[in-house]
Short mmCIF file of C-alpha atoms in Angstrom, two decimals:
data_model
loop_
_atom_site.label_atom_id
_atom_site.label_comp_id
_atom_site.label_asym_id
_atom_site.label_seq_id
_atom_site.Cartn_x
_atom_site.Cartn_y
_atom_site.Cartn_z
CA MET U 1 111.95 -41.77 34.13
CA GLN U 2 113.39 -38.96 32.13
CA PRO U 3 111.55 -39.91 28.88
CA PHE U 4 108.18 -40.01 30.70
CA VAL U 5 108.86 -36.61 32.22
CA ASN U 6 109.61 -35.13 28.84
CA ILE U 7 106.37 -36.55 27.38
CA PHE U 8 104.31 -35.19 30.26
CA LEU U 9 105.85 -31.74 29.90
CA GLY U 10 105.21 -31.80 26.15
CA LEU U 11 101.50 -32.57 26.61
CA PHE U 12 101.23 -29.89 29.26
CA LEU U 13 102.67 -27.29 26.89
CA LEU U 14 100.60 -28.40 23.86
CA GLY U 15 97.24 -28.23 25.76
CA PRO U 16 96.86 -24.40 25.72
CA LEU U 17 97.83 -24.33 22.09
CA GLY U 18 94.80 -26.55 21.22
CA ALA U 19 92.41 -23.94 22.62
CA VAL U 20 93.58 -21.34 20.08
CA PRO U 21 90.98 -20.94 17.23
CA LEU U 22 91.89 -22.65 14.03
CA THR U 23 92.78 -20.39 11.14
CA ASP U 24 90.84 -22.51 8.59
CA THR U 25 88.48 -20.58 6.27
CA GLY U 26 85.47 -22.68 7.24
CA ILE U 27 83.58 -21.33 10.27
CA TYR U 28 80.30 -22.23 11.92
CA ASP U 29 77.29 -20.06 10.89
CA SER U 30 75.59 -20.68 14.21
CA ASP U 31 75.95 -22.70 17.30
CA PHE U 32 72.82 -24.63 16.29
CA TYR U 33 73.93 -25.69 12.82
CA ASP U 34 76.59 -28.25 11.93
CA LEU U 35 77.02 -27.10 8.34
CA LEU U 36 80.12 -24.98 7.60
CA LEU U 37 79.74 -21.96 5.39
CA GLY U 38 82.81 -22.96 3.52
CA GLU U 39 81.20 -26.21 2.46
CA LEU U 40 78.45 -24.44 0.43
CA SER U 41 78.89 -24.99 -3.31
CA GLN U 42 77.53 -21.55 -4.31
CA PRO U 43 77.56 -18.68 -1.84
CA PHE U 44 74.51 -16.37 -1.61
CA ASP U 45 74.54 -13.36 -3.95
CA TYR U 46 72.63 -10.38 -2.57
CA SER U 47 72.95 -8.20 -5.63
CA GLU U 48 70.23 -5.65 -6.36
CA SER U 49 69.11 -7.24 -9.61
CA LYS U 50 68.32 -10.63 -8.10
CA GLN U 51 66.65 -9.05 -5.09
CA SER U 52 64.24 -7.04 -7.25
CA ASP U 53 63.37 -10.12 -9.31
CA GLN U 54 62.57 -12.00 -6.16
CA LEU U 55 60.27 -9.21 -4.92
CA GLU U 56 58.37 -9.11 -8.21
CA THR U 57 57.87 -12.87 -8.07
CA GLU U 58 56.62 -12.77 -4.52
CA ILE U 59 54.18 -9.93 -5.23
CA GLY U 60 52.85 -11.65 -8.33
CA THR U 61 52.10 -14.85 -6.54
CA ALA U 62 50.59 -13.17 -3.46
CA LEU U 63 47.81 -11.30 -5.32
CA PRO U 64 44.57 -13.19 -6.09
CA ALA U 65 43.85 -14.14 -9.68
CA LEU U 66 41.05 -11.59 -10.07
CA VAL U 67 43.30 -8.78 -8.81
CA GLN U 68 46.08 -9.83 -11.16
CA GLU U 69 43.70 -9.56 -14.11
CA SER U 70 42.89 -5.97 -13.18
CA TYR U 71 46.56 -5.10 -13.48
CA SER U 72 46.79 -6.51 -16.99
CA SER U 73 47.91 -4.32 -19.82
CA ALA U 74 44.56 -4.67 -21.72
CA PRO U 75 42.89 -1.28 -22.36
CA LEU U 76 39.91 -0.42 -20.15
CA THR U 77 36.50 -0.13 -21.84
CA GLU U 78 34.49 2.98 -21.13
CA GLU U 79 31.06 2.50 -19.52
CA PRO U 80 28.11 3.76 -21.58
CA GLU U 81 26.62 7.00 -20.38
CA GLU U 82 23.16 6.86 -18.81
CA GLU U 83 20.31 8.27 -20.80
CA ALA U 84 19.13 11.68 -19.75
CA SER U 85 16.11 11.42 -17.42
CA THR U 86 12.79 13.00 -18.32
CA PRO U 87 12.72 16.54 -17.02
CA LYS U 88 10.58 17.05 -13.92
CA LEU U 89 8.27 19.96 -13.29
CA ILE U 90 8.13 21.86 -10.04
CA ASP U 91 5.16 19.88 -8.75
CA GLY U 92 6.92 16.58 -9.43
CA SER U 93 5.10 15.88 -12.67
CA SER U 94 6.60 14.55 -15.85
CA ALA U 95 6.83 16.68 -18.95
CA GLN U 96 5.17 13.89 -20.95
CA GLY U 97 2.40 12.79 -18.59
CA SER U 98 0.17 13.68 -15.67
CA GLY U 99 1.81 14.81 -12.45
CA VAL U 100 2.59 12.32 -9.72
CA LEU U 101 1.11 14.78 -7.24
CA GLY U 102 -2.11 15.06 -9.17
CA PRO U 103 -3.66 17.97 -11.05
CA GLN U 104 -3.73 21.49 -9.70
CA THR U 105 -6.47 22.43 -7.24
CA GLN U 106 -8.19 25.78 -6.93
CA ASP U 107 -5.63 26.69 -4.27
CA GLY U 108 -2.82 26.33 -6.79
CA LEU U 109 -1.50 23.15 -5.16
CA PRO U 110 -1.42 19.62 -6.55
CA THR U 111 -4.13 17.39 -5.04
CA CYS U 112 -1.64 14.90 -3.60
CA LEU U 113 0.25 17.73 -1.91
CA LEU U 114 -2.88 19.25 -0.39
CA CYS U 115 -4.36 15.84 0.48
CA THR U 116 -2.73 12.45 1.10
CA CYS U 117 -2.32 9.94 -1.71
CA LEU U 118 -1.45 6.33 -0.89
CA GLY U 119 -1.28 4.25 -4.03
CA THR U 120 -4.59 4.85 -5.81
CA THR U 121 -6.41 6.08 -2.68
CA VAL U 122 -6.84 9.82 -2.01
CA TYR U 123 -7.56 11.08 1.54
CA CYS U 124 -8.81 14.67 1.81
CA ASP U 125 -10.49 14.45 5.22
CA ASP U 126 -10.85 17.59 7.33
CA HIS U 127 -9.12 20.06 4.97
CA GLU U 128 -11.75 22.81 4.87
CA LEU U 129 -12.47 21.99 1.21
CA ILE U 130 -15.41 23.75 -0.42
CA ALA U 131 -15.37 21.64 -3.61
CA VAL U 132 -14.20 18.24 -4.81
CA PRO U 133 -10.52 18.60 -5.83
CA PRO U 134 -9.29 17.34 -9.22
CA LEU U 135 -8.32 13.71 -8.77
CA PRO U 136 -5.62 11.64 -10.53
CA LYS U 137 -7.10 9.45 -13.24
CA ARG U 138 -5.96 6.26 -11.50
CA THR U 139 -7.89 7.01 -8.29
CA THR U 140 -9.89 4.04 -7.01
CA HIS U 141 -10.92 5.26 -3.52
CA PHE U 142 -11.70 8.86 -2.60
CA TYR U 143 -12.32 10.10 0.97
CA SER U 144 -13.29 13.70 1.61
CA ARG U 145 -15.02 13.62 4.98
CA TYR U 146 -15.57 16.51 7.39
CA ASN U 147 -15.17 19.29 4.86
CA ARG U 148 -17.37 22.15 3.62
CA ILE U 149 -18.36 20.85 0.20
CA ARG U 150 -21.82 22.14 -0.74
CA LYS U 151 -22.33 20.88 -4.28
CA ILE U 152 -21.35 17.93 -6.47
CA ASN U 153 -20.97 19.08 -10.07
CA ARG U 154 -21.45 17.06 -13.21
CA ASN U 155 -17.73 16.75 -14.00
CA ASP U 156 -16.31 16.39 -10.50
CA PHE U 157 -15.69 12.68 -11.12
CA ALA U 158 -15.54 12.72 -14.92
CA HIS U 159 -13.15 10.24 -16.61
CA LEU U 160 -12.37 8.45 -13.33
CA ASN U 161 -13.08 5.03 -14.77
CA ASN U 162 -11.29 3.19 -11.95
CA LEU U 163 -13.15 4.84 -9.08
CA LYS U 164 -14.73 2.26 -6.77
CA ARG U 165 -15.55 4.14 -3.55
CA ILE U 166 -16.62 7.70 -2.79
CA ASP U 167 -17.00 8.82 0.81
CA LEU U 168 -18.25 12.37 1.39
CA THR U 169 -19.44 11.94 4.97
CA ALA U 170 -20.17 15.07 7.03
CA ASN U 171 -20.11 17.85 4.46
CA PHE U 172 -22.70 20.51 3.60
CA ILE U 173 -23.84 18.88 0.35
CA SER U 174 -27.34 19.96 -0.62
CA GLU U 175 -27.18 19.57 -4.40
CA ILE U 176 -25.90 16.76 -6.60
CA HIS U 177 -25.99 16.86 -10.39
CA GLU U 178 -28.12 14.13 -11.94
CA ASP U 179 -25.15 12.63 -13.83
CA ALA U 180 -22.46 13.09 -11.18
CA PHE U 181 -22.15 9.34 -10.46
CA TRP U 182 -23.96 7.71 -13.35
CA ARG U 183 -20.93 7.71 -15.67
CA LEU U 184 -18.62 5.84 -13.27
CA PRO U 185 -18.38 2.29 -14.66
CA GLN U 186 -16.79 0.67 -11.58
CA LEU U 187 -18.34 2.56 -8.68
CA GLU U 188 -19.31 0.09 -5.95
CA GLU U 189 -19.62 2.10 -2.72
CA LEU U 190 -21.24 5.51 -2.29
CA VAL U 191 -21.26 7.13 1.16
CA LEU U 192 -23.07 10.47 1.48
CA ARG U 193 -23.92 10.20 5.16
CA ASP U 194 -24.60 13.29 7.30
CA ASN U 195 -25.21 15.94 4.64
CA ARG U 196 -28.16 18.07 3.48
CA ILE U 197 -29.19 16.11 0.40
CA ARG U 198 -32.82 16.52 -0.70
CA GLN U 199 -32.74 14.55 -3.96
CA LEU U 200 -30.84 11.42 -4.94
CA PRO U 201 -29.18 11.53 -8.37
CA GLU U 202 -29.12 8.76 -10.95
CA LEU U 203 -27.24 5.79 -9.51
CA PRO U 204 -24.95 3.44 -11.47
CA PRO U 205 -26.03 -0.24 -11.57
CA THR U 206 -22.63 -1.36 -10.24
CA LEU U 207 -23.29 -0.16 -6.68
CA THR U 208 -23.16 -2.69 -3.84
CA PHE U 209 -23.18 -0.28 -0.87
CA ILE U 210 -25.16 2.95 -0.40
CA ASP U 211 -25.27 5.05 2.76
CA VAL U 212 -27.35 8.24 2.62
CA SER U 213 -28.32 8.28 6.29
CA LYS U 214 -28.87 11.59 8.09
CA ASN U 215 -29.96 13.66 5.10
CA ARG U 216 -33.18 15.43 4.07
CA LEU U 217 -34.70 13.16 1.44
CA GLY U 218 -38.25 13.36 2.87
CA ARG U 219 -41.19 12.27 0.75
CA LYS U 220 -39.88 13.17 -2.71
CA GLY U 221 -36.14 12.76 -2.40
CA ILE U 222 -36.02 9.20 -3.77
CA PRO U 223 -37.09 8.77 -7.42
CA ASN U 224 -39.53 5.98 -8.30
CA GLU U 225 -37.82 2.63 -8.75
CA ALA U 226 -34.50 4.25 -7.87
CA PHE U 227 -32.97 0.92 -6.81
CA LYS U 228 -34.68 -1.41 -9.27
CA ASP U 229 -31.73 -1.86 -11.63
CA LEU U 230 -29.10 -2.16 -8.91
CA GLN U 231 -28.88 -5.92 -9.15
CA HIS U 232 -25.66 -6.06 -7.09
CA LEU U 233 -26.82 -3.86 -4.21
CA GLN U 234 -26.28 -5.53 -0.82
CA HIS U 235 -26.41 -2.73 1.77
CA LEU U 236 -28.83 0.20 1.71
CA TYR U 237 -28.74 2.64 4.65
CA MET U 238 -31.29 5.47 4.70
CA ALA U 239 -31.88 6.16 8.40
CA ASP U 240 -32.80 9.64 9.67
CA ASN U 241 -34.22 11.05 6.43
CA ASN U 242 -37.85 11.76 7.33
CA LEU U 243 -39.00 9.12 4.84
CA ASP U 244 -42.69 8.21 4.91
CA HIS U 245 -42.46 5.03 2.80
CA ILE U 246 -40.18 2.15 1.88
CA PRO U 247 -38.79 2.69 -1.64
CA LEU U 248 -39.83 -0.17 -3.93
CA PRO U 249 -38.94 -2.38 -5.62
CA LEU U 250 -35.87 -3.59 -3.75
CA PRO U 251 -33.31 -5.76 -5.60
CA GLU U 252 -33.11 -9.45 -4.75
CA SER U 253 -29.43 -9.08 -3.87
CA LEU U 254 -30.20 -6.82 -0.88
CA GLN U 255 -28.90 -8.12 2.47
CA ALA U 256 -29.33 -5.12 4.80
CA LEU U 257 -31.95 -2.36 4.81
CA HIS U 258 -31.73 0.33 7.49
CA LEU U 259 -34.69 2.70 7.72
CA GLN U 260 -34.71 3.54 11.43
CA ASN U 261 -35.77 6.95 12.75
CA ASN U 262 -37.95 7.93 9.80
CA ASN U 263 -41.68 8.62 9.43
CA ILE U 264 -42.81 5.32 7.92
CA GLN U 265 -46.37 4.59 9.07
CA GLU U 266 -47.48 1.63 6.97
CA MET U 267 -46.21 -1.35 5.05
CA HIS U 268 -47.76 -3.45 2.27
CA GLU U 269 -47.83 -7.21 2.43
CA ASP U 270 -45.84 -7.43 -0.79
CA THR U 271 -43.13 -5.01 0.34
CA PHE U 272 -40.66 -7.84 0.86
CA CYS U 273 -42.61 -10.97 -0.13
CA LYS U 274 -44.81 -12.07 -3.02
CA MET U 275 -48.37 -12.68 -1.95
CA LYS U 276 -49.19 -14.51 -5.18
CA ASP U 277 -46.31 -16.94 -4.63
CA LEU U 278 -46.44 -18.46 -1.16
CA THR U 279 -43.38 -20.61 -1.90
CA TYR U 280 -41.17 -17.57 -2.49
CA VAL U 281 -38.30 -17.24 0.02
CA ARG U 282 -36.02 -14.21 0.26
CA ARG U 283 -32.97 -15.65 2.00
CA ALA U 284 -30.52 -12.79 1.40
CA LEU U 285 -32.41 -10.05 3.27
CA GLU U 286 -31.54 -10.78 6.90
CA ASP U 287 -31.11 -7.29 8.39
CA ILE U 288 -34.10 -4.92 8.34
CA ARG U 289 -34.21 -1.96 10.74
CA LEU U 290 -37.52 -0.16 11.16
CA ASP U 291 -37.18 0.90 14.78
CA GLY U 292 -37.90 4.55 15.49
CA ASN U 293 -40.81 4.67 13.00
CA PRO U 294 -44.52 5.14 13.86
CA ILE U 295 -45.46 1.75 12.45
CA ASN U 296 -46.87 -1.36 14.09
CA LEU U 297 -45.21 -4.36 12.50
CA SER U 298 -47.74 -6.78 14.00
CA ARG U 299 -50.46 -5.45 11.68
CA THR U 300 -48.86 -6.95 8.56
CA PRO U 301 -47.57 -10.38 9.62
CA TYR U 302 -47.73 -11.81 6.09
CA ALA U 303 -45.23 -9.19 4.92
CA TYR U 304 -42.42 -11.12 6.62
CA MET U 305 -43.33 -14.73 5.86
CA CYS U 306 -40.63 -15.04 3.17
CA LEU U 307 -37.86 -13.51 5.27
CA PRO U 308 -35.31 -15.49 7.32
CA ARG U 309 -35.68 -12.98 10.20
CA LEU U 310 -38.27 -10.50 11.44
CA PRO U 311 -37.52 -6.78 11.06
CA VAL U 312 -36.43 -4.80 14.08
CA GLY U 313 -39.18 -2.41 15.14
CA ASN U 314 -42.34 -1.81 17.12
CA LEU U 315 -44.55 -4.87 17.43
CA ILE U 316 -47.18 -3.27 19.66
#
């Protein structure tokens, strides 16, 4: 029994000694890792030189390729300087050409500052103008309605070779120079409605639309054969002018003729048709207004035989 007691006492005494930490150099790095630090072949070296190399490598690989190229040691090329712009005048015009705001008016202002210019169209409506303002050479459409213009001079539209429409409705125009419109090679529409015009000027053959209603043409205001050479004319409006006759001859291209509220008392049978050619048909002229005239259309029935429609007017 004594040997067993000695063995038991020896184990009892050696148990607490096993709980004492071992003095070996190898220790655990963490409770979650089984690898001992002492078993590493080469310990980590945290010297400053290796740390800086590592940072440079990381930065170099993190930047995109395009950004890395910008940090290259190649010299930067200087951008060429922009050419000096053409000096501008006070009114916005160029020193080498016509002003973008148009030529100077009598009021000392550029036309496109006094009026409104949109592209090649000039609007000068209701501006108390007493004369046609100087227009830019590229003008194609000109509107100057409800002003106080009294006269159209010979050179008011000179050199405006692109001008296609002139509208001078509701002014005080009583005089127009004979050549005011004749020299415009592309003029198509001429509106002189509601003025005081007593004599029509020479008209360019390019016109397709004429409105001279509400003027004072009377008996002598329309020259003989005034519309003969206007082979493209489609609309002719001459209402309220105290006319006593229908101006002849009328071009074959005419589609609308408005002569209401005049003093026309008679009509010839060959005014619209050709009495010597009974097969002649005038298909284009579909709109004729003769209402408000002291004329009885039923007295000349053969005057309308070639027309697609009867004129509007008094049949009794």
